[in-house]
Coordinates of C-alpha atoms and ligand atoms in Angstrom, one line a residue:
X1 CA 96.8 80.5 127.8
X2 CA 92.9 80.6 128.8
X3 CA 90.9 78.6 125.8
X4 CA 88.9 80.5 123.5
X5 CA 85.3 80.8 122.7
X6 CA 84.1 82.4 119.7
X7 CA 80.8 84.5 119.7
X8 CA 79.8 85.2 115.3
X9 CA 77.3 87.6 115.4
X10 CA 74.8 87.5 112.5
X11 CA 71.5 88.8 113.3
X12 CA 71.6 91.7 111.1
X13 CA 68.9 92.2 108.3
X14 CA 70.9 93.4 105.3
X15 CA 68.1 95.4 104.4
X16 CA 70.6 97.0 101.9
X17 CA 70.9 93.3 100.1
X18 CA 66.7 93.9 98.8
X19 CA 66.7 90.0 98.9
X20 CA 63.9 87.4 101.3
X21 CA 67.1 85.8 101.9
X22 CA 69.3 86.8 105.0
X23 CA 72.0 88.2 104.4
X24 CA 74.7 86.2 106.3
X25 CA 73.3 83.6 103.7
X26 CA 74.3 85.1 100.8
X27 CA 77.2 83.3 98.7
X28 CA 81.1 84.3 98.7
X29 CA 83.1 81.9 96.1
X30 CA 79.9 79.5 96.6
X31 CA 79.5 79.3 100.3
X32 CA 77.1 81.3 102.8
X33 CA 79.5 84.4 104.0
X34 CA 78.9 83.2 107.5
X35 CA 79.9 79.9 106.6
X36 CA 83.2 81.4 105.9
X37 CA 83.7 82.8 109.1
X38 CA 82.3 79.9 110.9
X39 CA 85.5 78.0 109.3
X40 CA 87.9 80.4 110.5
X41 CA 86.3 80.4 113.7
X42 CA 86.8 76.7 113.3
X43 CA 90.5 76.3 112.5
X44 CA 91.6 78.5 115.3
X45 CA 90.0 75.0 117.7
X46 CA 88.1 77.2 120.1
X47 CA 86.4 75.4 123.5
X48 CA 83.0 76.7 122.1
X49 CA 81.3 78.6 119.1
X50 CA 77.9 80.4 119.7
X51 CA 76.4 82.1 116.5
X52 CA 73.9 84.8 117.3
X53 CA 71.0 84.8 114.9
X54 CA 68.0 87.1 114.2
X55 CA 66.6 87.9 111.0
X56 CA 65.9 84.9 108.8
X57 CA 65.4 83.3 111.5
X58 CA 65.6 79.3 111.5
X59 CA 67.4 79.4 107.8
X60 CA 70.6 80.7 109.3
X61 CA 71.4 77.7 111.4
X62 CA 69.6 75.1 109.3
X63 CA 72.0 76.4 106.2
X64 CA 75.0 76.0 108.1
X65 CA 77.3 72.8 108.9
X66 CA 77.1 73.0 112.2
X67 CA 80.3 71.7 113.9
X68 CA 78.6 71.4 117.3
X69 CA 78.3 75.5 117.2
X70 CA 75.7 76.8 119.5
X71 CA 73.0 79.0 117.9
X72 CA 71.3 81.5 120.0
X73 CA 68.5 83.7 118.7
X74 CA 68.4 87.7 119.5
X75 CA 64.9 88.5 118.9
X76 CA 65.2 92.6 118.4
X77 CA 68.9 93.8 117.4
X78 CA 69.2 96.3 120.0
X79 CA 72.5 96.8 119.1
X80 CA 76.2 95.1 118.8
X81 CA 76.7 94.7 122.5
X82 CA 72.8 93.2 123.0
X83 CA 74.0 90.8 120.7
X84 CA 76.7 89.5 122.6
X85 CA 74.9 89.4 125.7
X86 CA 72.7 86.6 124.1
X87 CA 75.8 84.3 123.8
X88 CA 77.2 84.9 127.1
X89 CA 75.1 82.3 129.1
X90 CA 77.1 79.8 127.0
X91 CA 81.0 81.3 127.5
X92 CA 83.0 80.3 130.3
X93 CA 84.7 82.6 132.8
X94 CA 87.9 81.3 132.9
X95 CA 88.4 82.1 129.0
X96 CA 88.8 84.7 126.1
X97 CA 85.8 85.6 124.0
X98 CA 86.8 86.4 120.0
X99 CA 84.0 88.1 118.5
X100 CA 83.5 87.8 114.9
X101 CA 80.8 88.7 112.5
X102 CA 78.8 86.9 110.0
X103 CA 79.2 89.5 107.1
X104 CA 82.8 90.6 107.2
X105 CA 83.4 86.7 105.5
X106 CA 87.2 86.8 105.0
X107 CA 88.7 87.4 108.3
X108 CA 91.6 85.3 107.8
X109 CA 93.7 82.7 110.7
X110 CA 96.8 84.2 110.6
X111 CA 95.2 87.9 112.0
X112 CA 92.9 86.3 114.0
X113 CA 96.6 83.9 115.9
X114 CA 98.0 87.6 116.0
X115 CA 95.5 89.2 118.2
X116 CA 95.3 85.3 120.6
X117 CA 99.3 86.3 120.9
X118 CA 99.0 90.3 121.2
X119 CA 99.0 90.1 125.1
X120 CA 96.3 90.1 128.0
X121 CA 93.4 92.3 128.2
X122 CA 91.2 93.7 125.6
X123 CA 92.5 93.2 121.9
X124 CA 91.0 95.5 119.3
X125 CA 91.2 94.9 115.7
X126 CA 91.6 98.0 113.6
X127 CA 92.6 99.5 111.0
X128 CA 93.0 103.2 109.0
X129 CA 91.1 104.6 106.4
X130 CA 91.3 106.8 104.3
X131 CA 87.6 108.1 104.3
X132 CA 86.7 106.2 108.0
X133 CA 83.1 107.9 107.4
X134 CA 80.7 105.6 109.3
X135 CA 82.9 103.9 111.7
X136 CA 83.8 103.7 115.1
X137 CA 87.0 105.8 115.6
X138 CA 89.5 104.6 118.5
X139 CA 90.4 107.0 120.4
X140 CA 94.4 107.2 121.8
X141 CA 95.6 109.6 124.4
X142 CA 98.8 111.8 124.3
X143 CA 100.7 108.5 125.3
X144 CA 99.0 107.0 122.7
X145 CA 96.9 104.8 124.6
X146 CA 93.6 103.3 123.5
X147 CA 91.0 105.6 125.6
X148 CA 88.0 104.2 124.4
X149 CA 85.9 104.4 120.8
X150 CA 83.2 106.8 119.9
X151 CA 80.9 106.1 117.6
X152 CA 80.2 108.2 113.9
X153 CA 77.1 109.4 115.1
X154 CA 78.7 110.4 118.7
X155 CA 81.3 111.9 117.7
X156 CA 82.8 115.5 117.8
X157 CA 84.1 117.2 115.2
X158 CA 87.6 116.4 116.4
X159 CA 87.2 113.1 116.7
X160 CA 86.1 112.3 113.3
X161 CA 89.3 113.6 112.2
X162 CA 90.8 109.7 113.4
X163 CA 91.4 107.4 110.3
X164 CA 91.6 104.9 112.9
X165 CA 88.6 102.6 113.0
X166 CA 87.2 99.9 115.0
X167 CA 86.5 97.3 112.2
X168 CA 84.1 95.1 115.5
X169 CA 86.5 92.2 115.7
X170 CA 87.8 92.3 119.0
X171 CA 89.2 89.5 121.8
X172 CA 88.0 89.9 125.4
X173 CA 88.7 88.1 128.8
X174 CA 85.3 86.2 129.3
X175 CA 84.5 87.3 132.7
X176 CA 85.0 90.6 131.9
X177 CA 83.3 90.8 129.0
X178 CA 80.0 89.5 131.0
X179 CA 80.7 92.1 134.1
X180 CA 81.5 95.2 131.2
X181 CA 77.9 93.8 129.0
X182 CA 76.3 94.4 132.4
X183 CA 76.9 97.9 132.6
X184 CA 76.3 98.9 129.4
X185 CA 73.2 101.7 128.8
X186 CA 71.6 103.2 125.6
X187 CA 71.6 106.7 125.9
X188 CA 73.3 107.3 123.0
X189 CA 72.5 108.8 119.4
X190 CA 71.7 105.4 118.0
X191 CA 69.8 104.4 121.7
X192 CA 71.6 100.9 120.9
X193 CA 73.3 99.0 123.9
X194 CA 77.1 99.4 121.9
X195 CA 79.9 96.9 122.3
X196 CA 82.2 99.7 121.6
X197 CA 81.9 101.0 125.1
X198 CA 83.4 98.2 126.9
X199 CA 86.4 99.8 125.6
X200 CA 86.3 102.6 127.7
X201 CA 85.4 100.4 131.2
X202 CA 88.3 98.2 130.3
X203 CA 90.3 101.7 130.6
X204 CA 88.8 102.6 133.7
X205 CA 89.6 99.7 135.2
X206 CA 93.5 99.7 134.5
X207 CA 92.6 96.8 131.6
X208 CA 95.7 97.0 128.7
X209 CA 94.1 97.8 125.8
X210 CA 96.3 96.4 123.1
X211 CA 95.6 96.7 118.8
X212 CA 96.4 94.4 116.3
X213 CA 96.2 95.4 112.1
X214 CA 94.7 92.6 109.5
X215 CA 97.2 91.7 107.0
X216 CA 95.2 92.5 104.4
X217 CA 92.5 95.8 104.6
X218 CA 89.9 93.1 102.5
X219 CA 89.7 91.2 105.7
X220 CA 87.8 93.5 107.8
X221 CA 85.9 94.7 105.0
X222 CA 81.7 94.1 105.8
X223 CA 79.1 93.4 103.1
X224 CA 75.9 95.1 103.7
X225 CA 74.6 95.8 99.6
X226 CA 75.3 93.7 96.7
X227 CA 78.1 96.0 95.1
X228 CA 80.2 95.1 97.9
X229 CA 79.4 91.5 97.6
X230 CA 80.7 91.8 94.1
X231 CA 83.9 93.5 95.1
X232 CA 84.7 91.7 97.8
X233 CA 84.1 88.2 95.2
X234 CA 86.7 90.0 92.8
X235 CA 89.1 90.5 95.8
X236 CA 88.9 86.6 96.9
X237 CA 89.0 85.1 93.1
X238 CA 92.3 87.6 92.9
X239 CA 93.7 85.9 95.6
X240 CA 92.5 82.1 94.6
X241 CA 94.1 82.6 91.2
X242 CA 97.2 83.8 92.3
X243 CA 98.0 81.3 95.0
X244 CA 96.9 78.8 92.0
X245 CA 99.6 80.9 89.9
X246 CA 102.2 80.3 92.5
X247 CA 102.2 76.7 91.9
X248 CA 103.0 76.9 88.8
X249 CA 99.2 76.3 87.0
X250 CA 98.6 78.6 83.8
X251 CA 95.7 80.7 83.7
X252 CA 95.0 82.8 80.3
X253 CA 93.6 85.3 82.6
X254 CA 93.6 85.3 86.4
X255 CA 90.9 87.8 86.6
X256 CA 88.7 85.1 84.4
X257 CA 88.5 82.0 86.7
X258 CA 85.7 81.5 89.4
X259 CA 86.5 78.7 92.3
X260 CA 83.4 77.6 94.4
X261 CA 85.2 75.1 97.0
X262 CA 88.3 73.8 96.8
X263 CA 90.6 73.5 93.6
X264 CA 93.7 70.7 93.5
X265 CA 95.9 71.3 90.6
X266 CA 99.0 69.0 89.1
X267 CA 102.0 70.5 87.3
X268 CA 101.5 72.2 83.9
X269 CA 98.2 71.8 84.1
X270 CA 96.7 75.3 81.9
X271 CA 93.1 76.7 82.4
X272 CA 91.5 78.7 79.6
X273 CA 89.6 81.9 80.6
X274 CA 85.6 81.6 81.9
X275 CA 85.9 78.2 83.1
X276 CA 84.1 77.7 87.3
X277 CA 85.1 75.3 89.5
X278 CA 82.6 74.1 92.0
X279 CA 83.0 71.7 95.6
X280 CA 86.3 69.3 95.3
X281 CA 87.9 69.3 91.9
X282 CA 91.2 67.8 91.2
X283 CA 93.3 68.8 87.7
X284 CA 96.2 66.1 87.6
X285 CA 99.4 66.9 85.8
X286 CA 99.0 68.5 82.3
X287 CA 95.1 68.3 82.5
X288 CA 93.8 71.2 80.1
X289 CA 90.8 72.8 80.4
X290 CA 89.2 75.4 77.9
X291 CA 87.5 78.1 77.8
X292 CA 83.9 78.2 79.6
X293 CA 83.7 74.9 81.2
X294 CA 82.1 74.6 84.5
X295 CA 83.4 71.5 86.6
X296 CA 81.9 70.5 89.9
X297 CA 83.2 67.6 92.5
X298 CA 85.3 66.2 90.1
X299 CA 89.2 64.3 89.6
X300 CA 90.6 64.8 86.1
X301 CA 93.0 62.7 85.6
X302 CA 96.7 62.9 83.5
X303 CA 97.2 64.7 80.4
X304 CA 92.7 65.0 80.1
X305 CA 91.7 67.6 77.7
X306 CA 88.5 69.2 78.5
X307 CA 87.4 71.4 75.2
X308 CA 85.2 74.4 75.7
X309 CA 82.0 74.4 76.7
X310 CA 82.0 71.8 78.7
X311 CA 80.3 70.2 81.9
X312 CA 81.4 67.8 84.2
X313 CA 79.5 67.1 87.8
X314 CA 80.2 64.8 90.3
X315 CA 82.6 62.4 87.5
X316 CA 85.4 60.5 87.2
X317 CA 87.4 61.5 84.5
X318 CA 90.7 59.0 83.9
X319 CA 93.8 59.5 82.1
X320 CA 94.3 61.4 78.6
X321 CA 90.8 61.5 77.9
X322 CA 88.8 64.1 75.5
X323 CA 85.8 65.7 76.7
X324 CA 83.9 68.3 74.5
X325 CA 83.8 70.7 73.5
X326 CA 79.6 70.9 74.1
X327 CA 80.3 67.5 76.2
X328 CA 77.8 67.1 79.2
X329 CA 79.0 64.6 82.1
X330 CA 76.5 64.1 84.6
X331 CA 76.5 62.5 88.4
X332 CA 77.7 59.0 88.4
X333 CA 79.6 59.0 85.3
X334 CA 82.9 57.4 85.3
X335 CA 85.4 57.8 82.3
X336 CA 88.5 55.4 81.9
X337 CA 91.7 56.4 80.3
X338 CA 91.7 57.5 76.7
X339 CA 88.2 58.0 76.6
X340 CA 86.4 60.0 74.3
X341 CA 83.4 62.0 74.9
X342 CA 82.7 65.1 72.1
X343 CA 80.2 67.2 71.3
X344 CA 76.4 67.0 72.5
X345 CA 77.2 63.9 74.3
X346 CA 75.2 63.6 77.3
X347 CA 76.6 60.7 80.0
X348 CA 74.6 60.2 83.1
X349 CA 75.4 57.1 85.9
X350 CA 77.6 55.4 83.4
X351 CA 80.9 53.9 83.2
X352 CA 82.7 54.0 79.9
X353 CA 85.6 51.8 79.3
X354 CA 89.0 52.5 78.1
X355 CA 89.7 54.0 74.8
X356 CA 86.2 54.2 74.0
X357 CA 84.3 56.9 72.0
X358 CA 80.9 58.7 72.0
X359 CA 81.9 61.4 69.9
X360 CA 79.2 62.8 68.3
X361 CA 75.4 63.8 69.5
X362 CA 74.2 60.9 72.1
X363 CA 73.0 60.1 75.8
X364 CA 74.3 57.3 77.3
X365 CA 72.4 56.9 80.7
X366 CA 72.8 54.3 83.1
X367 CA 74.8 52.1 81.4
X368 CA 78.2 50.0 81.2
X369 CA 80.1 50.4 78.2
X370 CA 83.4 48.6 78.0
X371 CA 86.7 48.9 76.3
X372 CA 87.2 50.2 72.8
X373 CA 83.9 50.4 72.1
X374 CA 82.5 52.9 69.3
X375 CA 79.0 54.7 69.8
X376 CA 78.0 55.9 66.4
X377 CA 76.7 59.5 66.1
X378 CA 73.0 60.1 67.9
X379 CA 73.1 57.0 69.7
X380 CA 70.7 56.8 72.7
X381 CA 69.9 54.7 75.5
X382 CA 66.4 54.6 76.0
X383 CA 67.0 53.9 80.0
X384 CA 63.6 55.1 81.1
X385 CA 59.8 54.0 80.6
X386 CA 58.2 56.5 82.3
X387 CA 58.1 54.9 85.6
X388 CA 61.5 53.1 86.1
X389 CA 65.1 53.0 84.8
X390 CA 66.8 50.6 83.6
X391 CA 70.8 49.9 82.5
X392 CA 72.2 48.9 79.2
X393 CA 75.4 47.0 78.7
X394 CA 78.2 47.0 75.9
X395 CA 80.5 44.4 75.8
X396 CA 84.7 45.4 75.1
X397 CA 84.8 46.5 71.1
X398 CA 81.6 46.7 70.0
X399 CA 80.1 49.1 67.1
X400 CA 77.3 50.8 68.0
X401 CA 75.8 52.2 64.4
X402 CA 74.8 56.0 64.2
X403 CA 71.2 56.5 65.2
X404 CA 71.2 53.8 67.3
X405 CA 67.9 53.4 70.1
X406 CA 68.9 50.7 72.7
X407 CA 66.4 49.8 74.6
X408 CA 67.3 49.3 78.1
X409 CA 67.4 46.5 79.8
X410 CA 69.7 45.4 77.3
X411 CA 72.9 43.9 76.5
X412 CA 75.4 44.3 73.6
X413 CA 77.7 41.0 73.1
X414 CA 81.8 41.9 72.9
X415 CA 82.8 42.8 69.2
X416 CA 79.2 43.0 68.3
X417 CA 78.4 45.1 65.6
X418 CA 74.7 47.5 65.4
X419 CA 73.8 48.4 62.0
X420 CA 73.3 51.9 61.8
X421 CA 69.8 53.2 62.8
X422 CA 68.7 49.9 64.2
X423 CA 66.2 50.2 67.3
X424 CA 67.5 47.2 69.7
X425 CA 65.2 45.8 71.7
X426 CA 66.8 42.1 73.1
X427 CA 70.4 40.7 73.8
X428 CA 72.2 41.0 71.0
X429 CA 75.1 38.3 70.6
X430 CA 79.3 38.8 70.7
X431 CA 80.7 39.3 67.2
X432 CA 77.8 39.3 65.0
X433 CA 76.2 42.2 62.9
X434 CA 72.6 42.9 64.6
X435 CA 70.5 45.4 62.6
X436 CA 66.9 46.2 63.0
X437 CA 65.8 48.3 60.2
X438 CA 63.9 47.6 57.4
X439 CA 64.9 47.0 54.0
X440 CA 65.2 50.1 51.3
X441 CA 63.1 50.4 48.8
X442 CA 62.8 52.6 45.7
X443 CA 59.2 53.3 44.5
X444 CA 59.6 53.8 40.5
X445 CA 57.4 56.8 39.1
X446 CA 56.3 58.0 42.7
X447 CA 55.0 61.6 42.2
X448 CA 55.5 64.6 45.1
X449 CA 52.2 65.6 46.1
X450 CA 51.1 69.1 45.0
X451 CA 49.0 71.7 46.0
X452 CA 45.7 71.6 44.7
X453 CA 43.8 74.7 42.8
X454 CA 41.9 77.2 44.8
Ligands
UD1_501 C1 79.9 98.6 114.4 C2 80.8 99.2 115.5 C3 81.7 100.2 114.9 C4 82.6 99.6 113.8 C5 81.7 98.9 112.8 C6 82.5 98.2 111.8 C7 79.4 99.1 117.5 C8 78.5 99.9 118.4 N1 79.9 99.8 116.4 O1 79.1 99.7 113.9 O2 82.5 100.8 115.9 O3 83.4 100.6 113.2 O4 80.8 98.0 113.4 O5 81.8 97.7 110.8 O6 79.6 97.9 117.7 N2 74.4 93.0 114.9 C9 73.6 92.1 115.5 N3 72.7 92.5 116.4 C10 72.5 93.8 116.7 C11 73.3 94.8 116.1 C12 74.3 94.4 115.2 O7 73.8 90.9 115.2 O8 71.6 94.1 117.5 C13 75.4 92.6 113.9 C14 75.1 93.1 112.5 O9 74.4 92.2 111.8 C15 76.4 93.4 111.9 C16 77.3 93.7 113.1 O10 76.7 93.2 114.3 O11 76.9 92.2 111.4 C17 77.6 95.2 113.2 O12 76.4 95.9 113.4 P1 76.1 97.3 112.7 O13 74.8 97.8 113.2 O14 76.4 97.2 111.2 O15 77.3 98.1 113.4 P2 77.9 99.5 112.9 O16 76.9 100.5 113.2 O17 78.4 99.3 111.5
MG502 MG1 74.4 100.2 113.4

């Protein structure tokens, strides 16, 4: 079989979005829609990718991962098959061209391997609508024969009778293609050079036109305004959640989870309803999650609860730990087993040793904290001067007091002990009580001010 090169057209405007930004760089489940198709295109390991560009200009190929794809501009979008023509000085001959867009995102592998194995010639992708308003129809002789495809606008009365619709995807032989692109003219309604009437040359010249259907109709379908955007999310978190329900993962409602990247689950592990997953996150067995937490890059580890209202980013969370609810983990922070981590309890570039507990009202930044240590309610490590940060360390089974300030650099001896609401401010030593508050005092007879007479 000749290789395959993969033209992703995405010069359109999306004037229909009413955003600055273009619209192939609008977000499905957290990634640009071309982005999406640029990974299909990917998977099927084609000899050569060329992305045609337009509107947006340099912020299409500068927001995507490039993968050694080509990017070619097309300066005025004189129509679908102008835009190929820009790619072809980059195709070879002696292969088949796939042509994909950048706004119908969730073209999917498996339809995309049906039309490389549908035979030679010209493979269409189509499918039939109920209301095919707006599309190209495909028109089949008595035999049933693809003839060629007329466009909405072009079309006679007769013709837009066809539910059957060209949905643009289409696979051609390379050489072909550039000889067919050659000929093409713009005396049509739209005066646009179409890619739809290669179709009808590939006929002409005794070319097998064959079809191939999408599995699913939500692959084909294009976004061009921000209500299909939303749909077409709806339709992809459907399908997220129930592959996740397949495995065997409880979801209190599947139509109330949002994944953003890529989601690893264990066994039994249960997810409450609201909660977002965002880039790499990995549940491990019979981690629970509640409602309205929003975790990002992330490994959870065994038997974790994470209470409501939670965030984690870019973490480490170990085995049967307790986070939240109202916890806040931040970049850098790494959590060993049977920690503890509750409510309004900020952790930033810190590593927190086993079995110990923040559990109440606190920000721990940039410290160490080892094993079984307690951090008393409203502790804070003052880890910043203005101009530079600096780390604080707590030795295995210390007490920190409530209301503690530790002022970093700093180190806390093992089994020290900080009297509550103590400011520290040097080293303090293993196993001794350190307090740096001063003595109460009572003030007999002290009277309350009161307001004076006007
Ligand atoms: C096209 C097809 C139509 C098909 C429909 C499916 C043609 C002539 N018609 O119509 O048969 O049913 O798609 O949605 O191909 N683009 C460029 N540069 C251009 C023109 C278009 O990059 O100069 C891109 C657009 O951004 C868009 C895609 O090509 O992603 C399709 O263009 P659009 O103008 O929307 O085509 P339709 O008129 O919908
Ligand atoms: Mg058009």
């Amino acid at each position: 079989m000749n290789a395959l090169n993969i033209i992703i057209l995405a010069a359109g405007k999306g004037t229909r979005m009413y955003s600055d930004r273009p619209k192939v760089l609008h977000n499905l489940a957290g990634k640009p829609l071309v982005q999406h198709v640029l990974d299909c295109a990917i998977s099927l390991q084609p000899q050569q990718i060329c992305v045609v560009y337009g509107h947006g200009g340099e912020a299409v190929p500068q927001a995507m991962q490039l993968y050694g794809a080509k990017f070619v501009i097309q300066e005025s979008q004189l129509g679908t098959g102008h835009a190929v023509q820009q790619a072809m000085p980059h195709l070879q001959d002696d292969s088949r061209t796939l042509i994909l867009y950048g706004d119908v995102p969730l073209i999917q592998h498996s339809t995309l391997h049906q039309m490389q194995h549908a035979g030679e010639g010209l493979v269409l992708l189509t499918v039939n609508l109920d209301n095919p308003a707006g599309y190209g129809r495909i028109v089949r002789n008595q035999e049933g024969d693809v003839q060629r495809i007329v466009e909405q606008k072009d079309a006679s009365p007769e013709e837009l009778e066809i539910s059957e619709v060209n949905t643009g995807i289409m696979l051609a032989p390379t050489a072909k293609l550039r000889e067919w692109l050659g000929k093409l003219r713009n005396d049509n309604a739209q005066g646009e050079y179409y890619l739809t009437d290669i179709v009808a040359m590939a006929v002409q010249q005794g070319v097998v036109v064959h079809t191939v259907q999408p599995a699913h109709g939500w692959e084909v379908e294009g976004i061009n305004n921000k209500m299909q955007l939303a749909s077409l999310e709806r339709v992809w978190q459907k399908q997220i959640a129930t592959k996740l329900l397949a495995q065997g993962v409880t979801l209190n409602d599947p139509a109330r989870i949002d994944v953003r990247g890529e989601l690893v689950c264990g066994r039994d592990v249960e997810i409450d309803v609201g909660c977002i997953f965002e880039g790499k996150v990995t549940l491990c067995d019979r981690v629970k999650v509640s409602a309205y937490s929003v975790i990002r890059n992330a490994n959870i580890g065994t038997a974790t609860h994470i209470a409501a209202y939670s965030h984690i980013d870019s973490s480490e969370v170990g085995a049967d730990c307790h986070i939240g609810p109202y916890a806040r983990l931040r970049p850098g922070t790494e959590l060993h087993d049977h920690a503890h981590v509750g409510n309004f309890v900020e952790i930033k570039n810190s590593e927190i040793g086993s079995g110990s507990k923040a559990n109440h009202l606190s920000y721990i930044g940039d410290s160490t904290v080892g094993s079984r240590v307690n951090i008393g309610a409203g502790t804070i490590t003052c880890n910043y001067d203005g101009a530079n940060k600096f780390r604080t360390v707590i030795g295995d089974d210390a007490f920190i007091g409530s209301d503690t300030q530790l002022i970093a650099p700093v180190t806390v001896g093992k089994g020290a002990t900080i009297g509550a609401g103590s400011t520290i401010t040097k080293d303090t030593p293993a196993g001794e009580l350190t307090l740096s508050r001063s003595k109460q005092v009572t003030i007999a007879g002290w009277l309350r001010p009161v307001k004076g007479k006007k």
